[in-house]
């Protein structure tokens, strides 16, 4: 990946921010919250200093449901959910257009996961920011996403609108993933347990990497890797889906 240098690179870094999985590990334990939030503000707007900078830090804390007084505290003085709020405040400090959120709730207590997800949605509407949310939790994905990309062994196998994908998954792997999620809507629906082990990504199977575990695999799947092609309003990398064989 090419990272631009100079002014263009600086602007790209401002517009793209990150929320990490473990908020405790992603915050400097020796920095007060005021410095953690003030640093990116000052870095991208060097004229921000002193009282004005402190007010901006207070406004950021308020935006994520914390108190401006919290700027004086250290990360260990907060709960896990509060620490993730600080990490979110840091991510939005520079006014990004695009935020990568890597499993932002998986390290949190279940009782606060919904609060953090709702906060992310509120901020998205206020700030008009785009999220790339990475998650293994399909309930979180369904709740948060407009468009979903499903990956298997490091490759994108299905990319579709969330509502369409959850209503009628096109790729056999996506279907198996969705079938594993308990749902009142799917009581009595036929299930096909996922068999076999996940292959070594350094030595993936020939052709379609999913073929050793796929009930629809044919000889073509063993020799020819499918590429993403238009299917059901999105794109899917599967010979069966592209040939209309995978719909149930
Ligand atoms: S390409 Fe073949 S093996 Fe791969 S998911 Fe589709 S049907 Fe299964």
XYZ file of C-alpha atoms and ligand atoms in Angstrom:
256
model
C 0.000 0.000 0.000
C 1.356 3.413 -0.957
C 1.283 6.053 1.773
C 1.667 9.558 0.427
C 4.227 11.828 2.037
C 4.200 15.557 2.650
C 0.968 17.549 2.837
C -1.035 14.893 0.971
C 0.072 12.169 3.379
C -0.668 14.367 6.369
C -4.183 15.035 5.088
C -4.717 11.321 4.359
C -3.692 10.471 7.929
C -6.038 13.123 9.293
C -8.946 11.780 7.293
C -8.321 8.143 8.227
C -8.350 7.150 11.874
C -8.495 3.887 13.817
C -10.336 2.420 16.797
C -8.561 -0.634 18.168
C -9.924 -3.795 19.759
C -8.375 -3.353 23.200
C -8.873 0.207 24.465
C -6.490 -0.289 27.392
C -3.618 -1.401 25.170
C -4.299 1.384 22.663
C -4.080 4.231 25.212
C -0.775 5.408 26.656
C -1.045 4.522 30.376
C 1.382 7.326 31.303
C -0.592 10.078 29.566
C -3.560 11.834 31.070
C -6.646 11.746 28.848
C -6.251 15.465 28.164
C -2.896 14.817 26.510
C -4.161 11.737 24.637
C -6.894 13.840 23.024
C -4.999 17.109 22.848
C -2.050 15.619 20.974
C -3.890 14.777 17.711
C -5.839 18.047 17.906
C -2.616 20.035 18.160
C -0.802 17.870 15.598
C -3.347 18.608 12.872
C -4.141 22.172 13.990
C -0.894 23.582 15.467
C -2.564 26.891 16.340
C -4.717 25.112 18.931
C -3.127 25.685 22.342
C -3.837 26.429 25.982
C -7.411 27.218 26.962
C -8.868 26.750 23.464
C -7.228 23.341 23.186
C -8.547 22.350 26.642
C -12.056 23.412 25.586
C -11.830 21.278 22.456
C -10.706 18.307 24.563
C -13.645 18.900 26.912
C -16.041 19.046 23.958
C -14.660 15.753 22.621
C -15.165 14.077 25.996
C -18.691 15.443 26.171
C -19.400 14.121 22.648
C -18.571 10.573 23.738
C -20.580 10.731 26.972
C -17.748 11.565 29.403
C -17.106 14.637 31.521
C -14.617 17.372 30.577
C -13.204 16.828 34.089
C -12.049 13.377 32.953
C -9.248 15.054 30.990
C -7.183 15.061 34.202
C -7.402 11.285 34.731
C -5.238 8.399 33.528
C -6.600 5.413 31.527
C -6.466 3.035 34.520
C -9.024 5.209 36.316
C -11.754 4.278 33.798
C -13.831 1.181 33.073
C -13.363 -0.730 29.808
C -16.358 0.942 28.195
C -15.161 4.394 29.252
C -11.702 3.676 27.875
C -13.236 2.738 24.539
C -15.143 6.045 24.615
C -11.790 7.821 25.051
C -10.366 5.857 22.110
C -13.380 6.898 20.016
C -12.891 10.532 21.065
C -9.254 10.301 19.957
C -10.337 8.822 16.609
C -12.773 11.677 15.891
C -10.472 14.421 17.250
C -8.939 15.279 13.894
C -12.248 15.343 11.994
C -11.744 12.165 9.937
C -13.903 11.057 7.005
C -13.095 7.368 7.419
C -12.614 5.322 10.612
C -11.440 1.714 10.749
C -12.989 0.063 13.810
C -11.289 -3.262 14.491
C -13.544 -5.397 16.715
C -14.383 -2.264 18.775
C -16.610 -4.084 21.285
C -15.152 -7.593 21.518
C -12.944 -6.752 24.538
C -15.864 -5.189 26.429
C -18.418 -6.519 28.851
C -21.618 -7.536 27.032
C -23.605 -4.983 29.041
C -21.648 -2.041 27.568
C -21.217 -3.335 24.005
C -24.591 -1.958 22.903
C -23.785 1.444 24.433
C -20.557 1.696 22.435
C -22.244 0.568 19.209
C -25.031 3.114 19.711
C -22.443 5.817 20.365
C -20.679 4.923 17.122
C -23.956 5.167 15.217
C -24.831 8.535 16.771
C -21.408 9.930 15.924
C -21.692 8.608 12.388
C -24.910 10.554 11.870
C -23.495 13.717 13.470
C -20.112 13.670 11.761
C -21.017 11.993 8.433
C -18.111 9.619 8.810
C -17.727 6.227 7.099
C -16.784 3.186 9.182
C -14.983 0.074 8.085
C -16.117 -2.224 10.890
C -14.190 -5.478 11.315
C -16.023 -8.067 13.403
C -16.589 -11.792 13.874
C -19.872 -11.039 15.647
C -22.608 -11.331 13.018
C -25.196 -9.685 15.297
C -22.944 -6.619 15.504
C -22.380 -6.692 11.740
C -26.118 -6.924 11.002
C -26.902 -4.120 13.473
C -24.246 -1.711 12.210
C -23.705 -2.261 8.506
C -25.107 -0.927 5.261
C -22.796 -3.097 3.160
C -21.093 -6.311 4.265
C -17.955 -7.941 2.907
C -17.383 -11.560 3.925
C -13.802 -12.831 3.898
C -12.541 -16.414 3.862
C -8.840 -17.193 4.232
C -7.860 -13.599 3.478
C -10.011 -13.158 0.383
C -13.290 -11.344 -0.146
C -15.920 -13.918 -1.145
C -19.148 -11.894 -0.942
C -19.886 -8.157 -0.961
C -23.546 -7.128 -0.758
C -26.026 -4.855 0.950
C -26.427 -6.028 4.535
C -30.190 -6.552 4.349
C -29.879 -8.634 1.159
C -26.968 -10.683 2.468
C -28.617 -11.606 5.759
C -31.956 -12.352 4.056
C -30.445 -14.550 1.336
C -26.692 -15.213 1.554
C -25.257 -16.136 -1.843
C -21.879 -17.694 -0.972
C -21.950 -21.121 0.736
C -19.538 -19.890 3.437
C -21.715 -16.856 4.214
C -24.746 -19.133 4.470
C -22.979 -21.420 6.933
C -21.856 -18.448 9.020
C -25.391 -17.087 9.247
C -26.817 -20.506 10.064
C -24.573 -20.697 13.135
C -26.216 -17.609 14.677
C -29.200 -18.487 16.900
C -32.282 -16.646 15.601
C -36.010 -16.859 16.225
C -36.516 -16.255 12.499
C -34.538 -19.359 11.608
C -36.117 -21.901 13.986
C -36.729 -25.116 12.038
C -34.741 -23.927 9.027
C -32.380 -26.551 7.542
C -28.783 -26.290 8.786
C -25.602 -27.697 7.284
C -22.879 -27.958 9.929
C -19.510 -26.591 8.814
C -17.116 -29.524 8.543
C -13.343 -29.722 8.301
C -10.572 -27.488 9.613
C -9.630 -24.010 8.461
C -6.756 -24.568 5.976
C -3.284 -23.096 6.481
C -3.459 -19.620 4.876
C 0.201 -19.978 3.828
C -0.692 -23.088 1.826
C -4.317 -22.550 0.760
C -6.159 -25.281 -1.149
C -6.076 -25.106 -4.949
C -8.898 -23.420 -6.839
C -11.548 -22.163 -4.439
C -9.982 -22.165 -0.960
C -13.337 -23.193 0.507
C -13.727 -26.308 -1.653
C -12.583 -28.910 0.983
C -15.455 -27.781 3.221
C -18.115 -26.942 0.628
C -21.043 -29.280 -0.057
C -21.494 -27.719 -3.522
C -17.878 -28.174 -4.643
C -17.272 -29.606 -8.116
C -14.115 -30.519 -10.016
C -14.036 -26.967 -11.425
C -13.918 -25.591 -7.853
C -10.815 -27.686 -7.151
C -8.833 -26.232 -10.048
C -10.230 -22.768 -10.821
C -10.291 -19.994 -8.257
C -13.568 -18.053 -8.552
C -13.363 -14.273 -8.894
C -15.878 -11.706 -7.714
C -18.689 -11.286 -10.229
C -22.132 -9.622 -10.073
C -24.684 -11.807 -8.258
C -27.996 -10.777 -6.640
C -27.220 -7.054 -6.600
C -23.717 -7.484 -5.153
C -20.572 -9.380 -6.018
C -19.789 -12.991 -5.102
C -16.770 -15.239 -5.734
C -18.363 -18.652 -6.158
C -18.902 -20.820 -9.253
C -22.162 -22.211 -7.875
C -23.618 -18.805 -6.970
C -22.610 -17.382 -10.344
C -24.303 -20.326 -12.045
C -27.455 -20.047 -9.935
C -26.715 -23.347 -8.149
C -26.206 -21.941 -4.658
C -29.630 -20.362 -4.045
C -31.835 -22.266 -1.608
S -16.599 -21.966 -5.775
Fe -17.227 -24.084 -5.465
S -16.173 -24.756 -3.620
Fe -16.077 -22.523 -3.689
S -17.792 -21.876 -2.459
Fe -18.494 -21.907 -4.567
S -19.375 -23.969 -4.872
Fe -18.172 -24.019 -2.975
